[in-house]
Tab-separated table of C-alpha atoms and ligand atoms in Angstrom:
chain	number	residue	atom	x	y	z
H	1	MET	CA	-23.728	1.806	-8.107
H	2	ARG	CA	-24.429	1.172	-4.098
H	3	THR	CA	-22.340	-0.930	-2.064
H	4	GLN	CA	-21.737	-1.439	1.739
H	5	VAL	CA	-18.002	-0.545	2.093
H	6	CYS	CA	-16.277	1.505	-0.693
H	7	ILE	CA	-12.505	1.002	-0.280
H	8	ILE	CA	-10.341	3.653	-2.032
H	9	GLY	CA	-6.892	1.771	-3.164
H	10	GLY	CA	-6.700	-1.762	-4.636
H	11	GLY	CA	-3.113	-2.625	-2.807
H	12	PRO	CA	-2.929	-5.322	-0.557
H	13	SER	CA	-4.821	-3.554	2.318
H	14	GLY	CA	-7.881	-2.646	0.236
H	15	LEU	CA	-7.949	-6.117	-1.189
H	16	LEU	CA	-7.559	-8.226	2.115
H	17	LEU	CA	-10.207	-5.965	3.659
H	18	ALA	CA	-12.610	-6.743	0.692
H	19	GLN	CA	-11.685	-10.300	0.893
H	20	LEU	CA	-12.626	-10.290	4.609
H	21	LEU	CA	-15.607	-8.756	4.102
H	22	HIS	CA	-16.877	-10.950	1.175
H	23	ASN	CA	-16.388	-13.703	3.664
H	24	ASP	CA	-18.854	-12.249	6.179
H	25	GLY	CA	-21.291	-11.571	3.279
H	26	ILE	CA	-20.685	-7.915	3.422
H	27	ASP	CA	-20.460	-6.396	0.204
H	28	SER	CA	-17.790	-3.685	-1.158
H	29	VAL	CA	-16.154	-1.902	-4.236
H	30	VAL	CA	-12.558	-1.523	-4.585
H	31	LEU	CA	-11.462	1.654	-6.625
H	32	GLU	CA	-7.719	1.762	-7.759
H	33	LYS	CA	-6.334	4.720	-9.605
H	34	ARG	CA	-3.690	2.637	-11.585
H	35	ASP	CA	-4.138	-0.358	-13.868
H	36	ARG	CA	-3.899	-3.822	-12.653
H	37	ALA	CA	-0.489	-4.521	-14.281
H	38	HIS	CA	0.838	-1.948	-12.832
H	39	VAL	CA	-0.144	-2.804	-9.180
H	40	LEU	CA	1.173	-6.135	-9.629
H	41	ALA	CA	4.621	-5.177	-11.016
H	42	ARG	CA	5.268	-2.957	-7.669
H	43	ILE	CA	8.401	-4.753	-5.705
H	44	ARG	CA	8.014	-4.237	-1.846
H	45	ALA	CA	9.326	-5.957	1.075
H	46	GLY	CA	9.147	-9.801	1.745
H	47	VAL	CA	8.590	-10.584	5.481
H	48	LEU	CA	5.596	-11.778	6.707
H	49	GLU	CA	4.878	-11.747	10.609
H	50	GLN	CA	2.931	-14.712	12.026
H	51	GLY	CA	-0.289	-12.811	12.420
H	52	SER	CA	-0.443	-11.648	8.794
H	53	VAL	CA	0.267	-15.272	7.906
H	54	GLU	CA	-2.559	-16.374	9.817
H	55	LEU	CA	-4.791	-13.588	8.516
H	56	LEU	CA	-4.270	-14.386	5.047
H	57	ARG	CA	-4.950	-18.088	5.960
H	58	ARG	CA	-8.171	-17.095	7.821
H	59	ALA	CA	-9.136	-14.947	4.533
H	60	GLY	CA	-8.719	-18.504	2.473
H	61	VAL	CA	-5.788	-16.691	0.588
H	62	GLY	CA	-3.104	-18.574	2.244
H	63	ALA	CA	-2.364	-22.009	-0.003
H	64	ARG	CA	0.237	-20.481	-2.166
H	65	MET	CA	1.919	-18.650	0.589
H	66	ASP	CA	2.192	-22.025	2.687
H	67	ARG	CA	3.277	-23.945	-0.740
H	68	GLU	CA	5.980	-21.471	-1.822
H	69	GLY	CA	6.843	-19.528	1.205
H	70	PHE	CA	9.838	-19.718	3.301
H	71	VAL	CA	9.742	-20.250	7.147
H	72	HIS	CA	12.562	-18.484	8.593
H	73	ALA	CA	13.259	-19.164	12.424
H	74	GLY	CA	16.098	-16.068	12.789
H	75	THR	CA	17.840	-13.536	11.167
H	76	PHE	CA	21.615	-12.697	11.183
H	77	LEU	CA	22.898	-9.352	12.369
H	78	ALA	CA	26.361	-8.213	11.366
H	79	ALA	CA	28.707	-5.429	12.466
H	80	ALA	CA	32.863	-4.740	12.159
H	81	ASN	CA	32.712	-7.910	9.953
H	82	ARG	CA	31.256	-10.367	12.568
H	83	GLY	CA	27.895	-11.771	12.306
H	84	PHE	CA	25.569	-13.136	14.910
H	85	ARG	CA	21.948	-14.769	14.772
H	86	ILE	CA	18.825	-13.759	16.563
H	87	ASP	CA	16.883	-17.382	17.022
H	88	PHE	CA	13.104	-16.263	16.983
H	89	GLU	CA	12.341	-19.943	17.638
H	90	ALA	CA	14.362	-19.949	20.735
H	91	ARG	CA	13.741	-16.673	22.198
H	92	VAL	CA	9.874	-16.298	21.441
H	93	GLY	CA	8.674	-19.548	20.033
H	94	LYS	CA	7.689	-17.919	16.629
H	95	SER	CA	9.140	-17.446	13.118
H	96	VAL	CA	8.219	-15.175	9.904
H	97	MET	CA	7.323	-16.154	6.395
H	98	VAL	CA	9.280	-14.972	3.524
H	99	TYR	CA	6.984	-14.340	0.674
H	100	GLY	CA	7.007	-11.526	-1.643
H	101	GLN	CA	4.369	-8.566	-1.238
H	102	THR	CA	4.147	-8.801	-4.935
H	103	GLU	CA	2.895	-12.272	-4.682
H	104	VAL	CA	0.731	-11.469	-1.674
H	105	THR	CA	-1.277	-9.054	-3.786
H	106	GLN	CA	-1.538	-11.506	-6.766
H	107	ASP	CA	-3.263	-13.967	-4.559
H	108	LEU	CA	-5.610	-11.180	-3.603
H	109	TYR	CA	-6.466	-10.262	-6.964
H	110	ASP	CA	-7.147	-14.079	-8.056
H	111	ALA	CA	-9.155	-14.472	-4.857
H	112	ARG	CA	-11.132	-11.478	-5.536
H	113	ASP	CA	-11.534	-12.481	-9.305
H	114	ALA	CA	-12.537	-15.903	-8.150
H	115	ALA	CA	-15.253	-14.524	-5.528
H	116	GLY	CA	-16.505	-12.236	-8.388
H	117	GLY	CA	-15.419	-9.108	-6.350
H	118	THR	CA	-15.892	-5.409	-7.876
H	119	VAL	CA	-12.338	-3.954	-8.182
H	120	ILE	CA	-12.265	-1.163	-10.574
H	121	ASP	CA	-9.031	-0.114	-11.754
H	122	ARG	CA	-7.905	3.112	-13.984
H	123	ALA	CA	-10.396	4.924	-11.528
H	124	ASP	CA	-9.424	8.664	-11.840
H	125	ARG	CA	-10.116	11.747	-9.603
H	126	VAL	CA	-11.717	9.202	-6.832
H	127	THR	CA	-13.386	11.925	-4.426
H	128	PRO	CA	-15.231	11.059	-1.270
H	129	TRP	CA	-18.453	12.977	-0.334
H	130	GLY	CA	-20.455	13.307	2.933
H	131	LEU	CA	-18.089	11.601	5.008
H	132	ASP	CA	-19.522	13.268	8.229
H	133	SER	CA	-22.957	12.218	7.189
H	134	LYS	CA	-24.932	9.076	7.114
H	135	ALA	CA	-24.764	8.622	3.569
H	136	PRO	CA	-21.358	8.976	2.122
H	137	ALA	CA	-20.508	8.692	-1.602
H	138	VAL	CA	-17.254	8.350	-3.834
H	139	THR	CA	-17.134	9.628	-7.374
H	140	TYR	CA	-14.417	8.902	-10.004
H	141	LEU	CA	-13.714	8.998	-13.720
H	142	ARG	CA	-13.346	6.271	-15.602
H	143	ASP	CA	-12.892	6.511	-19.557
H	144	GLY	CA	-13.764	10.051	-19.515
H	145	ARG	CA	-17.278	9.428	-17.756
H	146	GLU	CA	-18.263	10.141	-14.038
H	147	HIS	CA	-19.437	7.439	-11.817
H	148	ARG	CA	-21.067	7.535	-8.041
H	149	VAL	CA	-20.647	4.868	-5.665
H	150	THR	CA	-23.214	5.271	-2.500
H	151	CYS	CA	-22.193	3.519	0.519
H	152	ASP	CA	-22.351	3.189	4.499
H	153	PHE	CA	-18.833	3.477	4.980
H	154	VAL	CA	-15.704	4.693	2.875
H	155	VAL	CA	-12.187	3.018	3.873
H	156	GLY	CA	-8.921	4.784	3.014
H	157	CYS	CA	-6.348	2.087	1.548
H	158	ASP	CA	-4.909	4.399	-0.873
H	159	GLY	CA	-1.307	4.529	0.458
H	160	PHE	CA	0.785	7.611	1.444
H	161	HIS	CA	-0.153	9.861	-1.436
H	162	GLY	CA	-3.814	8.933	-1.526
H	163	VAL	CA	-6.789	11.143	-1.188
H	164	SER	CA	-8.467	9.935	1.729
H	165	ARG	CA	-6.015	11.289	4.297
H	166	THR	CA	-6.682	14.695	2.794
H	167	CYS	CA	-10.452	14.675	3.677
H	168	ILE	CA	-9.853	14.714	7.503
H	169	PRO	CA	-9.931	18.489	8.193
H	170	PRO	CA	-6.755	20.387	9.287
H	171	ASP	CA	-7.776	21.018	12.793
H	172	VAL	CA	-8.845	17.564	13.458
H	173	LEU	CA	-5.552	15.736	11.711
H	174	ARG	CA	-2.305	15.586	13.666
H	175	GLU	CA	0.835	14.420	11.701
H	176	PHE	CA	4.159	13.270	13.115
H	177	GLU	CA	7.019	12.554	10.894
H	178	ARG	CA	10.673	11.957	10.758
H	179	VAL	CA	12.655	11.990	7.471
H	180	TYR	CA	15.824	10.047	7.352
H	181	PRO	CA	18.697	11.572	5.547
H	182	PHE	CA	19.464	8.499	2.955
H	183	GLY	CA	17.826	6.160	0.890
H	184	TRP	CA	17.854	2.399	0.310
H	185	LEU	CA	19.006	1.151	-3.399
H	186	GLY	CA	17.500	-2.082	-3.895
H	187	VAL	CA	18.523	-4.586	-6.566
H	188	LEU	CA	16.279	-7.986	-7.373
H	189	SER	CA	18.758	-10.458	-9.379
H	190	GLU	CA	18.051	-13.902	-10.616
H	191	THR	CA	20.622	-15.352	-8.466
H	192	PRO	CA	20.854	-17.787	-5.214
H	193	PRO	CA	20.643	-15.917	-1.951
H	194	VAL	CA	23.853	-15.715	-0.320
H	195	ALA	CA	22.645	-16.947	3.037
H	196	GLU	CA	19.385	-19.313	4.225
H	197	GLU	CA	18.357	-16.406	6.093
H	198	LEU	CA	18.673	-12.422	6.028
H	199	ILE	CA	21.540	-10.515	6.884
H	200	TYR	CA	21.099	-6.864	8.421
H	201	ALA	CA	24.693	-5.283	8.064
H	202	ASN	CA	25.987	-2.218	9.878
H	203	HIS	CA	29.090	-0.864	8.301
H	204	PRO	CA	30.918	2.015	8.557
H	205	ARG	CA	30.236	2.602	4.611
H	206	GLY	CA	26.833	2.217	5.510
H	207	PHE	CA	23.786	-0.208	5.969
H	208	ALA	CA	23.294	-3.250	3.816
H	209	LEU	CA	20.654	-5.897	3.843
H	210	CYS	CA	20.602	-9.541	2.113
H	211	SER	CA	17.342	-10.843	1.436
H	212	MET	CA	15.361	-12.956	-1.059
H	213	ARG	CA	12.430	-14.139	-2.624
H	214	ASN	CA	12.915	-17.847	-3.583
H	215	ALA	CA	16.057	-20.170	-3.921
H	216	GLY	CA	16.638	-18.539	-7.500
H	217	LEU	CA	15.994	-14.982	-6.676
H	218	SER	CA	17.530	-12.718	-4.431
H	219	ARG	CA	16.963	-9.017	-3.096
H	220	TYR	CA	19.605	-6.857	-1.832
H	221	TYR	CA	19.849	-3.472	-0.559
H	222	LEU	CA	22.404	-0.401	0.173
H	223	GLN	CA	22.282	2.612	2.339
H	224	VAL	CA	22.824	5.479	-0.121
H	225	PRO	CA	22.867	9.237	-0.138
H	226	LEU	CA	19.320	10.505	-1.774
H	227	SER	CA	21.185	12.930	-3.948
H	228	GLU	CA	22.860	9.896	-6.175
H	229	PRO	CA	20.637	9.002	-9.046
H	230	VAL	CA	19.985	5.349	-9.472
H	231	ASP	CA	21.609	5.398	-12.848
H	232	ALA	CA	24.818	6.262	-11.181
H	233	TRP	CA	24.788	2.894	-9.706
H	234	SER	CA	25.931	0.396	-12.193
H	235	ASP	CA	25.658	-3.428	-11.453
H	236	HIS	CA	29.312	-3.841	-10.714
H	237	ALA	CA	29.341	-0.789	-8.653
H	238	PHE	CA	26.239	-2.511	-6.773
H	239	TRP	CA	27.989	-5.654	-5.974
H	240	ASP	CA	31.224	-4.075	-5.059
H	241	GLU	CA	29.780	-1.980	-2.819
H	242	LEU	CA	27.601	-4.943	-1.338
H	243	LYS	CA	30.727	-7.156	-0.803
H	244	ARG	CA	32.573	-4.405	1.134
H	245	ARG	CA	29.682	-3.926	3.566
H	246	ILE	CA	28.544	-7.698	4.560
H	247	PRO	CA	30.751	-9.890	6.456
H	248	GLU	CA	33.702	-11.425	4.539
H	249	ASP	CA	32.631	-14.922	4.355
H	250	ALA	CA	29.300	-14.064	3.007
H	251	ALA	CA	30.843	-11.734	0.518
H	252	ASP	CA	33.176	-14.490	-0.720
H	253	ARG	CA	29.986	-16.477	-1.290
H	254	LEU	CA	27.882	-13.961	-2.840
H	255	VAL	CA	26.384	-15.166	-6.286
H	256	THR	CA	26.415	-11.790	-8.612
H	257	GLY	CA	24.360	-11.446	-11.693
H	258	PRO	CA	22.444	-8.883	-13.641
H	259	ALA	CA	19.912	-6.706	-11.356
H	260	VAL	CA	16.400	-7.279	-12.978
H	261	GLU	CA	14.948	-4.252	-10.878
H	262	LYS	CA	16.862	-1.572	-9.430
H	263	SER	CA	15.516	1.535	-7.448
H	264	ILE	CA	16.142	3.876	-4.859
H	265	ALA	CA	13.488	4.688	-1.901
H	266	PRO	CA	13.679	7.240	0.650
H	267	LEU	CA	13.142	6.513	4.372
H	268	ARG	CA	10.208	7.979	6.330
H	269	SER	CA	8.449	7.259	9.961
H	270	TYR	CA	5.065	9.085	9.608
H	271	VAL	CA	1.797	8.651	11.669
H	272	ALA	CA	-1.612	10.590	11.071
H	273	GLU	CA	-3.829	10.588	14.001
H	274	PRO	CA	-6.871	9.679	14.242
H	275	MET	CA	-7.284	6.927	12.049
H	276	ARG	CA	-11.108	7.538	11.747
H	277	TRP	CA	-13.182	10.586	10.751
H	278	GLY	CA	-16.927	10.501	10.451
H	279	ARG	CA	-17.495	7.525	8.183
H	280	LEU	CA	-13.830	7.500	6.925
H	281	PHE	CA	-11.371	4.632	8.220
H	282	LEU	CA	-7.873	5.027	7.124
H	283	VAL	CA	-5.707	1.851	6.905
H	284	GLY	CA	-2.113	1.079	5.869
H	285	ASP	CA	0.014	3.379	4.296
H	286	ALA	CA	-2.787	5.830	4.183
H	287	ALA	CA	-2.144	6.622	7.468
H	288	HIS	CA	1.404	5.685	8.336
H	289	ILE	CA	4.990	5.002	6.909
H	290	VAL	CA	7.648	3.018	8.850
H	291	PRO	CA	11.342	2.890	7.396
H	292	PRO	CA	11.635	-0.536	5.769
H	293	THR	CA	14.380	-1.697	8.171
H	294	GLY	CA	12.392	-4.457	10.189
H	295	ALA	CA	10.196	-5.117	7.318
H	296	LYS	CA	6.835	-3.909	9.092
H	297	GLY	CA	4.950	-1.852	6.283
H	298	LEU	CA	2.609	-4.631	5.070
H	299	ASN	CA	2.169	-6.208	8.275
H	300	LEU	CA	1.080	-2.924	9.842
H	301	ALA	CA	-1.257	-2.565	7.374
H	302	PHE	CA	-2.583	-5.935	7.977
H	303	SER	CA	-3.272	-5.230	11.610
H	304	ASP	CA	-5.304	-2.284	10.685
H	305	VAL	CA	-7.111	-4.599	8.293
H	306	HIS	CA	-7.679	-6.895	11.201
H	307	TYR	CA	-9.121	-4.419	13.720
H	308	LEU	CA	-11.405	-2.657	10.885
H	309	HIS	CA	-12.883	-6.089	9.710
H	310	GLU	CA	-13.774	-6.918	13.165
H	311	GLY	CA	-15.578	-3.412	13.703
H	312	LEU	CA	-17.341	-3.695	10.178
H	313	ALA	CA	-18.286	-7.319	10.768
H	314	ALA	CA	-19.802	-6.376	14.251
H	315	HIS	CA	-21.757	-3.518	12.626
H	316	TYR	CA	-23.365	-5.538	10.196
H	317	ARG	CA	-23.720	-8.802	12.275
H	318	ASP	CA	-25.135	-7.051	15.597
H	319	GLY	CA	-25.530	-3.522	14.810
H	320	SER	CA	-22.680	-2.869	17.548
H	321	ASP	CA	-20.518	0.072	16.800
H	322	ALA	CA	-18.306	-0.213	19.764
H	323	ALA	CA	-15.317	-1.935	17.750
H	324	LEU	CA	-15.532	0.746	15.246
H	325	GLY	CA	-15.732	3.523	17.609
H	326	SER	CA	-12.189	2.337	19.205
H	327	TYR	CA	-10.822	1.296	15.923
H	328	SER	CA	-8.439	4.411	15.621
H	329	ASP	CA	-7.160	3.976	19.154
H	330	ARG	CA	-6.838	0.320	18.820
H	331	ALA	CA	-5.053	0.546	15.553
H	332	LEU	CA	-2.827	3.375	16.738
H	333	ALA	CA	-1.744	1.644	19.916
H	334	ARG	CA	0.014	-0.955	17.666
H	335	VAL	CA	1.021	1.505	14.930
H	336	TRP	CA	3.229	3.314	17.617
H	337	LYS	CA	4.703	0.399	18.831
H	338	CYS	CA	5.832	-0.981	15.205
H	339	GLU	CA	6.867	2.753	14.313
H	340	ARG	CA	9.206	2.529	17.557
H	341	PHE	CA	10.704	-0.617	16.534
H	342	SER	CA	11.445	0.524	12.910
H	343	TRP	CA	12.867	3.377	13.951
H	344	SER	CA	15.393	2.059	16.585
H	345	MET	CA	16.227	-0.681	14.154
H	346	THR	CA	16.894	1.964	11.411
H	347	GLN	CA	19.005	3.919	14.096
H	348	MET	CA	20.951	1.100	15.084
H	349	LEU	CA	22.233	-0.081	11.776
H	350	HIS	CA	22.500	2.952	9.367
H	351	ARG	CA	25.443	5.611	9.219
H	352	PHE	CA	23.922	8.975	9.967
H	353	PRO	CA	25.517	11.936	8.230
H	354	ASP	CA	26.125	13.867	11.444
H	355	GLN	CA	26.884	10.756	13.599
H	356	THR	CA	29.399	11.738	16.047
H	357	PRO	CA	32.301	9.316	17.606
H	358	PHE	CA	29.845	9.097	20.797
H	359	ASP	CA	27.045	8.199	18.760
H	360	GLN	CA	29.302	5.598	16.987
H	361	ARG	CA	30.114	3.995	20.016
H	362	MET	CA	26.388	3.721	21.247
H	363	GLN	CA	25.407	1.807	17.877
H	364	GLU	CA	28.534	-0.645	18.548
H	365	SER	CA	27.700	-1.143	22.156
H	366	GLU	CA	24.005	-1.592	21.255
H	367	LEU	CA	24.907	-4.569	18.842
H	368	ALA	CA	27.410	-5.714	21.204
H	369	TRP	CA	24.815	-5.926	23.755
H	370	LEU	CA	22.523	-7.905	21.577
H	371	GLU	CA	25.073	-10.190	20.428
H	372	THR	CA	25.382	-11.482	24.067
H	373	SER	CA	22.272	-10.634	26.119
H	374	VAL	CA	19.236	-13.176	25.767
H	375	ALA	CA	17.059	-10.482	27.260
H	376	ALA	CA	17.824	-8.024	23.969
H	377	GLN	CA	17.484	-10.926	21.519
H	378	THR	CA	14.030	-11.416	23.095
H	379	ALA	CA	12.933	-8.147	22.832
H	380	LEU	CA	14.055	-8.207	19.214
H	381	ALA	CA	12.586	-11.123	18.214
H	382	GLU	CA	9.361	-10.398	19.690
H	383	ASN	CA	9.005	-7.157	17.615
H	384	TYR	CA	10.484	-8.902	14.867
H	385	VAL	CA	7.978	-11.799	14.414
H	386	GLY	CA	5.266	-9.298	15.213
H	387	LEU	CA	3.699	-7.791	18.143
H	388	PRO	CA	0.104	-9.421	19.048
H	389	TYR	CA	-3.214	-7.947	17.544
S	401	LIG	N1	-7.570	6.740	-5.818
S	401	LIG	C1	-7.703	5.201	-6.033
S	401	LIG	N2	-6.384	4.644	-5.708
S	401	LIG	C2	-5.414	5.266	-5.182
S	401	LIG	C3	-5.194	6.644	-5.022
S	401	LIG	C4	-6.411	7.399	-5.345
S	401	LIG	N3	-6.671	8.720	-5.217
S	401	LIG	N4	-3.928	6.997	-4.639
S	401	LIG	C5	-3.462	5.989	-4.600
S	401	LIG	N5	-4.070	4.748	-4.929
S	401	LIG	C6	-3.900	3.409	-4.751
S	401	LIG	C7	-2.328	3.161	-5.260
S	401	LIG	O1	-2.275	3.150	-6.697
S	401	LIG	C8	-1.956	1.666	-4.690
S	401	LIG	O2	-2.244	0.486	-5.524
S	401	LIG	O3	-4.003	3.115	-3.268
S	401	LIG	C9	-3.055	1.735	-3.585
S	401	LIG	C10	-2.164	1.587	-2.081
S	401	LIG	O4	-1.466	0.845	-1.742
S	401	LIG	P1	-0.201	0.454	-1.126
S	401	LIG	O5	0.681	1.866	-1.477
S	401	LIG	O6	0.412	-0.544	-1.478
S	401	LIG	O7	-0.557	0.645	0.329
S	401	LIG	P2	-1.261	-0.317	1.032
S	401	LIG	O8	-2.244	-1.157	0.570
S	401	LIG	O9	-1.719	0.255	2.498
S	401	LIG	O10	0.024	-1.481	1.580
S	401	LIG	C11	0.769	-1.467	2.638
S	401	LIG	O11	2.932	-1.972	3.330
S	401	LIG	O12	5.295	-2.645	2.607
S	401	LIG	C12	4.423	-1.470	3.024
S	401	LIG	O13	4.359	0.538	1.377
S	401	LIG	C13	4.534	-0.868	1.654
S	401	LIG	O14	2.719	-1.242	-0.166
S	401	LIG	C14	3.040	-1.536	1.170
S	401	LIG	C15	2.358	-1.254	2.425
S	402	LIG	C1	12.651	-7.520	1.371
S	402	LIG	O1	13.232	-8.850	1.087
S	402	LIG	O2	12.603	-6.495	0.345
S	402	LIG	C2	13.008	-7.070	2.606
S	402	LIG	C3	13.396	-7.908	3.799
S	402	LIG	C4	13.560	-7.095	4.972
S	402	LIG	C5	13.307	-5.896	5.087
S	402	LIG	C6	13.321	-4.740	4.289
S	402	LIG	C7	13.025	-5.420	3.102
S	402	LIG	O3	13.644	-5.415	6.319
């Protein structure tokens, strides 16, 4: 099979890039390792920056998001049983859209199907070849037979555990990493959200987050030690602990119910440089991971997609490779700013095992400053709604 752009990974990054390329008349093939049902069952964060919202609309996949998503003009932070609100609209004149990543991925699959796009699932042993030549190719196994896709460019949208990043020679690839000494225990429950906006809570027992998907579906998280298996948390234990960590008025209002999904995710900050090698481009989780405090993972993947789409469009439209040449630098400039924000939110809101009384006071005073300073609130709001592309 021959295509212009071979995209490895059919998560949100790969599908959005394929859709944007299709709109410009550029042909692509998406190779996804898992079956579609598995990809569509994954539960991830649910906050879209304004830039992500606009990109989805531009790609022609924003209709259901605009109908069913919730615009949030602010968020609550809580500490020491007191909450305060950061008003995004008042501080920076922008808002975010609460709409689950699972829904975004579904909308992207629907759009690819409607356009007759080629998305091959259950593609096993996907292997790129000739990435430093002018004629790269990607081979894969499906139903026991080997297939080969020849192309102009290969794009690695295959997440943190994908194959693409491993193709960059070790003497070229630089990796930067911080692994956090705790995880997030997430619960999805068919109950009304406890508040109209999100609540990020710093508590001596650990961080807690109240989020939502819609009026009847809530998403909650607790900071937990990674040594505890998810089975150690009964629904009852989860709700009990959540009530302890959020402000009393919210705990009193909280409606509990059976967990329809419960899982523990580790927290990591990670960046790989460069994001281009020869004819290979890395996008999204394949190149970088942020801890979920601040909900930047998907949004950061989408800004990569935006830069790469511009580069590929210029290549095929006017034969100019300037934007492709600057892809890695442009993407990384924004990646590092979002890494900094996600790291600082994580640092400010979690309990660390080695936290000293001094560190504790630093956290408290940072939150106290945020509560009273318009400048501090503006800085948080600017990052939360999304830095410009
Ligand atoms: N071959 C083909 N596909 C692969 C391979 C491989 N070797 N390895 C992984 N994949 C697929 C995965 O099954 C997954 O569907 O690549 C896809 C990567 O998707 P994501 O991990 O969702 O990454 P990405 O599309 O970059 O999305 C950005 O933002 O909120 C964060 O982590 C969250 O998924 C989110 C991400
Ligand atoms: C979520 O709704 O799953 C969510 C929201 C905000 C975050 C992380 C996760 O910062």
